[in-house]
CSV table of C-alpha atoms in Angstrom, one decimal:
chain,number,residue,atom,x,y,z
A,1,UNK,CA,-118.1,9.7,115.5
A,2,UNK,CA,-118.8,8.6,119.0
A,3,UNK,CA,-121.8,11.1,119.4
A,4,UNK,CA,-120.3,12.7,122.5
A,5,UNK,CA,-122.1,15.7,124.0
A,6,UNK,CA,-118.9,17.3,124.8
A,7,UNK,CA,-115.2,16.5,124.4
A,8,UNK,CA,-112.4,18.0,126.5
A,9,UNK,CA,-108.6,17.6,126.5
A,10,UNK,CA,-107.5,15.7,129.7
A,11,UNK,CA,-103.8,16.0,129.4
A,12,UNK,CA,-100.7,14.2,128.6
A,13,UNK,CA,-98.7,11.4,130.1
A,14,UNK,CA,-95.0,11.5,129.1
A,15,UNK,CA,-93.2,8.3,128.4
A,16,UNK,CA,-89.6,7.4,127.7
A,17,UNK,CA,-90.0,7.1,124.0
A,18,UNK,CA,-93.2,9.1,123.5
A,19,UNK,CA,-96.2,10.8,125.0
A,20,UNK,CA,-99.8,9.9,125.3
A,21,UNK,CA,-102.3,12.7,124.7
A,22,UNK,CA,-105.7,12.0,126.3
A,23,UNK,CA,-109.2,13.3,125.5
A,24,UNK,CA,-112.4,12.5,127.3
A,25,UNK,CA,-115.9,12.3,125.8
A,26,UNK,CA,-118.9,13.2,128.0
A,27,UNK,CA,-122.6,12.2,127.7
A,28,UNK,CA,-125.8,13.7,129.1
A,29,UNK,CA,-125.1,12.2,132.6
A,30,UNK,CA,-121.8,13.7,133.7
A,31,UNK,CA,-121.3,11.1,136.5
A,32,UNK,CA,-121.6,8.2,134.1
A,33,UNK,CA,-118.3,6.5,133.2
A,34,UNK,CA,-116.3,8.5,130.7
A,35,UNK,CA,-115.1,7.3,127.4
A,36,UNK,CA,-111.4,8.2,126.7
A,37,UNK,CA,-109.3,8.4,123.6
A,38,UNK,CA,-105.6,8.6,123.2
A,39,UNK,CA,-103.2,9.7,120.5
A,40,UNK,CA,-99.4,9.7,120.1
A,41,UNK,CA,-99.4,12.6,117.6
A,42,UNK,CA,-102.6,14.5,118.2
A,43,UNK,CA,-104.0,13.6,114.8
A,44,UNK,CA,-104.9,9.9,115.0
A,45,UNK,CA,-107.1,9.0,118.0
A,46,UNK,CA,-107.8,5.6,119.4
A,47,UNK,CA,-110.5,4.7,121.9
A,48,UNK,CA,-109.3,3.2,125.2
A,49,UNK,CA,-111.4,0.2,125.8
A,50,UNK,CA,-112.3,-0.2,129.5
A,51,UNK,CA,-110.4,-3.0,131.2
A,52,UNK,CA,-111.7,-5.4,133.8
A,53,UNK,CA,-111.3,-4.4,137.6
A,54,UNK,CA,-108.9,-7.3,138.0
A,55,UNK,CA,-106.6,-6.1,135.2
A,56,UNK,CA,-106.8,-2.5,136.4
A,57,UNK,CA,-105.9,-3.5,140.0
A,58,UNK,CA,-102.9,-5.5,138.6
A,59,UNK,CA,-101.8,-2.5,136.4
A,60,UNK,CA,-101.7,-0.3,139.5
A,61,UNK,CA,-99.0,-2.4,140.9
A,62,UNK,CA,-96.6,-1.5,138.1
A,63,UNK,CA,-93.9,1.1,138.9
A,64,UNK,CA,-91.6,3.3,136.8
A,65,UNK,CA,-92.0,5.4,133.8
A,66,UNK,CA,-94.3,4.7,130.8
A,67,UNK,CA,-92.5,3.6,127.7
A,68,UNK,CA,-94.7,5.5,125.2
A,69,UNK,CA,-95.6,2.3,123.2
A,70,UNK,CA,-99.3,1.0,123.8
A,71,UNK,CA,-98.3,-2.5,122.8
A,72,UNK,CA,-95.4,-2.7,125.2
A,73,UNK,CA,-95.8,-5.6,127.7
A,74,UNK,CA,-94.9,-5.6,131.3
A,75,UNK,CA,-94.0,-8.9,133.0
A,76,UNK,CA,-95.8,-9.1,136.4
A,77,UNK,CA,-93.1,-11.4,137.7
A,78,UNK,CA,-90.8,-8.4,138.0
A,79,UNK,CA,-93.2,-6.5,140.2
A,80,UNK,CA,-95.3,-9.0,142.0
A,81,UNK,CA,-94.3,-12.6,142.1
A,82,UNK,CA,-97.6,-13.7,143.8
A,83,UNK,CA,-99.8,-12.1,141.2
A,84,UNK,CA,-97.7,-13.7,138.4
A,85,UNK,CA,-98.0,-17.1,140.2
A,86,UNK,CA,-101.8,-16.8,140.5
A,87,UNK,CA,-102.1,-16.0,136.8
A,88,UNK,CA,-99.8,-18.9,135.7
A,89,UNK,CA,-102.0,-21.3,137.8
A,90,UNK,CA,-105.1,-20.0,136.1
A,91,UNK,CA,-103.5,-20.7,132.7
A,92,UNK,CA,-103.0,-17.0,131.9
A,93,UNK,CA,-99.8,-15.1,130.9
A,94,UNK,CA,-98.4,-12.8,133.6
A,95,UNK,CA,-98.1,-9.8,131.3
A,96,UNK,CA,-100.0,-6.5,131.1
A,97,UNK,CA,-100.1,-4.2,128.1
A,98,UNK,CA,-99.1,-0.5,128.6
A,99,UNK,CA,-102.6,0.3,127.2
A,100,UNK,CA,-104.2,-1.3,130.2
A,101,UNK,CA,-101.7,0.5,132.6
A,102,UNK,CA,-102.7,3.8,130.9
A,103,UNK,CA,-106.4,3.2,131.5
A,104,UNK,CA,-105.6,2.3,135.2
A,105,UNK,CA,-103.5,5.5,135.7
A,106,UNK,CA,-106.1,7.9,134.1
A,107,UNK,CA,-108.8,6.4,136.3
A,108,UNK,CA,-106.6,6.6,139.4
A,109,UNK,CA,-105.8,10.3,138.6
A,110,UNK,CA,-109.4,11.2,137.9
A,111,UNK,CA,-110.6,9.5,141.1
A,112,UNK,CA,-107.9,11.1,143.3
A,113,UNK,CA,-107.6,14.6,142.0
A,114,UNK,CA,-110.2,15.2,139.4
A,115,UNK,CA,-112.1,18.2,140.9
A,116,UNK,CA,-114.9,20.7,140.3
A,117,UNK,CA,-116.0,23.8,142.2
A,118,UNK,CA,-118.9,23.5,144.6
A,119,UNK,CA,-122.3,24.1,142.8
A,120,UNK,CA,-121.0,23.5,139.3
A,121,UNK,CA,-123.1,20.3,139.1
A,122,UNK,CA,-126.5,19.3,140.4
A,123,UNK,CA,-127.8,15.9,141.1
A,124,UNK,CA,-131.4,15.2,140.1
A,125,UNK,CA,-133.9,13.2,142.1
A,126,UNK,CA,-133.5,10.4,139.6
A,127,UNK,CA,-129.8,10.2,140.4
A,128,UNK,CA,-128.2,11.7,137.2
A,129,UNK,CA,-125.8,14.6,137.4
A,130,UNK,CA,-126.0,17.6,135.1
A,131,UNK,CA,-124.2,20.9,134.8
A,132,UNK,CA,-125.8,23.6,136.9
A,133,UNK,CA,-127.1,26.3,134.6
A,134,UNK,CA,-127.4,28.8,137.6
A,135,UNK,CA,-123.7,28.3,138.6
A,136,UNK,CA,-122.0,31.8,138.1
A,137,UNK,CA,-118.7,30.9,139.8
A,138,UNK,CA,-117.3,31.1,143.3
A,139,UNK,CA,-116.5,34.4,145.0
A,140,UNK,CA,-112.8,35.1,145.5
A,141,UNK,CA,-113.0,34.5,149.3
A,142,UNK,CA,-114.8,31.1,148.7
A,143,UNK,CA,-112.4,30.1,145.8
A,144,UNK,CA,-109.4,30.3,148.1
A,145,UNK,CA,-110.9,27.6,150.4
A,146,UNK,CA,-110.4,23.9,149.9
A,147,UNK,CA,-113.9,23.2,151.1
A,148,UNK,CA,-115.2,25.0,148.0
A,149,UNK,CA,-114.0,22.2,145.7
A,150,UNK,CA,-115.3,18.6,145.3
A,151,UNK,CA,-113.8,15.3,144.0
A,152,UNK,CA,-115.8,14.5,140.9
A,153,UNK,CA,-116.1,10.8,141.8
A,154,UNK,CA,-118.3,8.4,144.0
A,155,UNK,CA,-118.2,10.0,147.5
A,156,UNK,CA,-116.5,8.1,150.4
A,157,UNK,CA,-116.4,10.5,153.3
A,158,UNK,CA,-119.9,11.8,152.8
A,159,UNK,CA,-121.3,8.4,153.7
A,160,UNK,CA,-119.5,8.5,157.1
A,161,UNK,CA,-121.0,11.9,158.0
A,162,UNK,CA,-123.4,12.1,161.0
A,163,UNK,CA,-127.1,13.1,160.5
A,164,UNK,CA,-126.3,16.4,162.2
A,165,UNK,CA,-123.5,17.2,159.7
A,166,UNK,CA,-125.7,16.2,156.8
A,167,UNK,CA,-128.5,18.5,158.0
A,168,UNK,CA,-126.6,21.6,156.7
A,169,UNK,CA,-125.8,20.2,153.3
A,170,UNK,CA,-127.9,20.7,150.2
A,171,UNK,CA,-128.5,17.2,148.7
A,172,UNK,CA,-128.7,18.6,145.1
A,173,UNK,CA,-125.2,20.3,145.2
A,174,UNK,CA,-123.4,18.7,148.2
A,175,UNK,CA,-123.4,15.1,147.0
A,176,UNK,CA,-119.6,14.8,146.6
A,177,UNK,CA,-116.5,14.7,149.0
A,178,UNK,CA,-114.8,18.1,149.5
A,179,UNK,CA,-111.0,18.5,149.3
A,180,UNK,CA,-110.6,19.7,152.9
A,181,UNK,CA,-110.4,16.1,154.3
A,182,UNK,CA,-107.9,14.9,151.8
A,183,UNK,CA,-105.1,12.6,153.1
A,184,UNK,CA,-102.3,13.6,153.6
A,185,UNK,CA,-103.3,17.1,154.7
A,186,UNK,CA,-101.4,19.7,152.7
A,187,UNK,CA,-101.5,17.7,149.5
A,188,UNK,CA,-103.1,20.6,147.6
A,189,UNK,CA,-101.3,24.0,146.9
A,190,UNK,CA,-103.8,27.0,146.5
A,191,UNK,CA,-102.4,30.0,144.7
A,192,UNK,CA,-104.1,33.2,143.5
A,193,UNK,CA,-102.6,34.6,140.3
A,194,UNK,CA,-103.1,37.7,138.0
A,195,UNK,CA,-104.0,40.0,140.9
A,196,UNK,CA,-106.8,37.8,142.2
A,197,UNK,CA,-108.5,37.1,138.8
A,198,UNK,CA,-107.5,33.3,138.7
A,199,UNK,CA,-107.3,30.8,141.5
A,200,UNK,CA,-105.0,27.8,140.8
A,201,UNK,CA,-104.9,24.5,142.7
A,202,UNK,CA,-102.0,22.1,142.2
A,203,UNK,CA,-101.8,18.6,143.4
A,204,UNK,CA,-98.6,17.6,145.2
A,205,UNK,CA,-99.7,13.9,145.2
A,206,UNK,CA,-100.0,13.7,141.5
A,207,UNK,CA,-97.4,16.2,140.3
A,208,UNK,CA,-98.5,17.8,137.1
A,209,UNK,CA,-102.3,18.1,137.8
A,210,UNK,CA,-103.4,21.8,137.8
A,211,UNK,CA,-106.9,23.0,138.3
A,212,UNK,CA,-108.0,26.6,137.6
A,213,UNK,CA,-111.0,28.7,138.3
A,214,UNK,CA,-111.9,32.3,137.4
A,215,UNK,CA,-114.0,33.6,140.3
A,216,UNK,CA,-117.4,34.9,139.5
A,217,UNK,CA,-117.5,33.2,136.2
A,218,UNK,CA,-118.3,29.7,134.8
A,219,UNK,CA,-114.7,29.1,133.7
A,220,UNK,CA,-112.9,26.3,135.4
A,221,UNK,CA,-111.1,23.0,134.5
A,222,UNK,CA,-108.1,20.8,135.1
A,223,UNK,CA,-105.3,19.3,133.0
A,224,UNK,CA,-102.6,16.8,133.8
A,225,UNK,CA,-99.1,16.9,132.3
A,226,UNK,CA,-96.8,14.4,134.0
A,227,UNK,CA,-95.2,11.1,134.0
A,228,UNK,CA,-98.2,9.2,135.4
A,229,UNK,CA,-96.4,8.4,138.6
A,230,UNK,CA,-97.8,9.1,142.1
A,231,UNK,CA,-95.6,11.1,144.6
A,232,UNK,CA,-95.5,8.4,147.3
A,233,UNK,CA,-92.8,10.5,149.1
A,234,UNK,CA,-95.3,13.3,149.9
A,235,UNK,CA,-95.9,12.4,153.6
A,236,UNK,CA,-92.2,12.8,154.2
A,237,UNK,CA,-92.0,16.1,152.3
A,238,UNK,CA,-94.7,17.9,154.2
């Protein structure tokens, strides 16, 4: 119905009374904002309408488990008295629907730990990003290195690199941030399974995010199965 070029299953966020199953729809430009759908039973799907940056920023302040009800309302006064006061002064109610929190959490996870292998995507001179038809997978040696994987989001560290560092990069494939500089260091677990035929990366920051890649093939992807809560204790656990 939405004329997506491709649809993939993103994962599941488990709530107290139910779970949200998430799917993402992709268009021709893979770097364009994705449209997401959610379901409570894997049969009836609803489109998650993008929320304003202001609402998303407020939703990120919410703590605790999801309830599993999209219409459930959180009172901001319980988490941030200042934000609630600001809203009241502006004549708005200091409440946030769980649906908005769901959008904010998915975006946060995608931005922090949504990853792809190096070379899987190419950037055209016009700025759009497409799947690389010549990508045949990473070798087993390369697949074990964190620098062989990129965050599939707007780069931050890349802009801070010196001209000397950028000289060795290919602008068509190295246009994203690699995982080797992630903070805190040690937030990724790299494991080789099935006798070296599958490389699995697990995020320790967002527990439940698992990425896989079959070396020397085009097979890769990630999925999230968790509570939608960030592991803020990670620096003390490493």
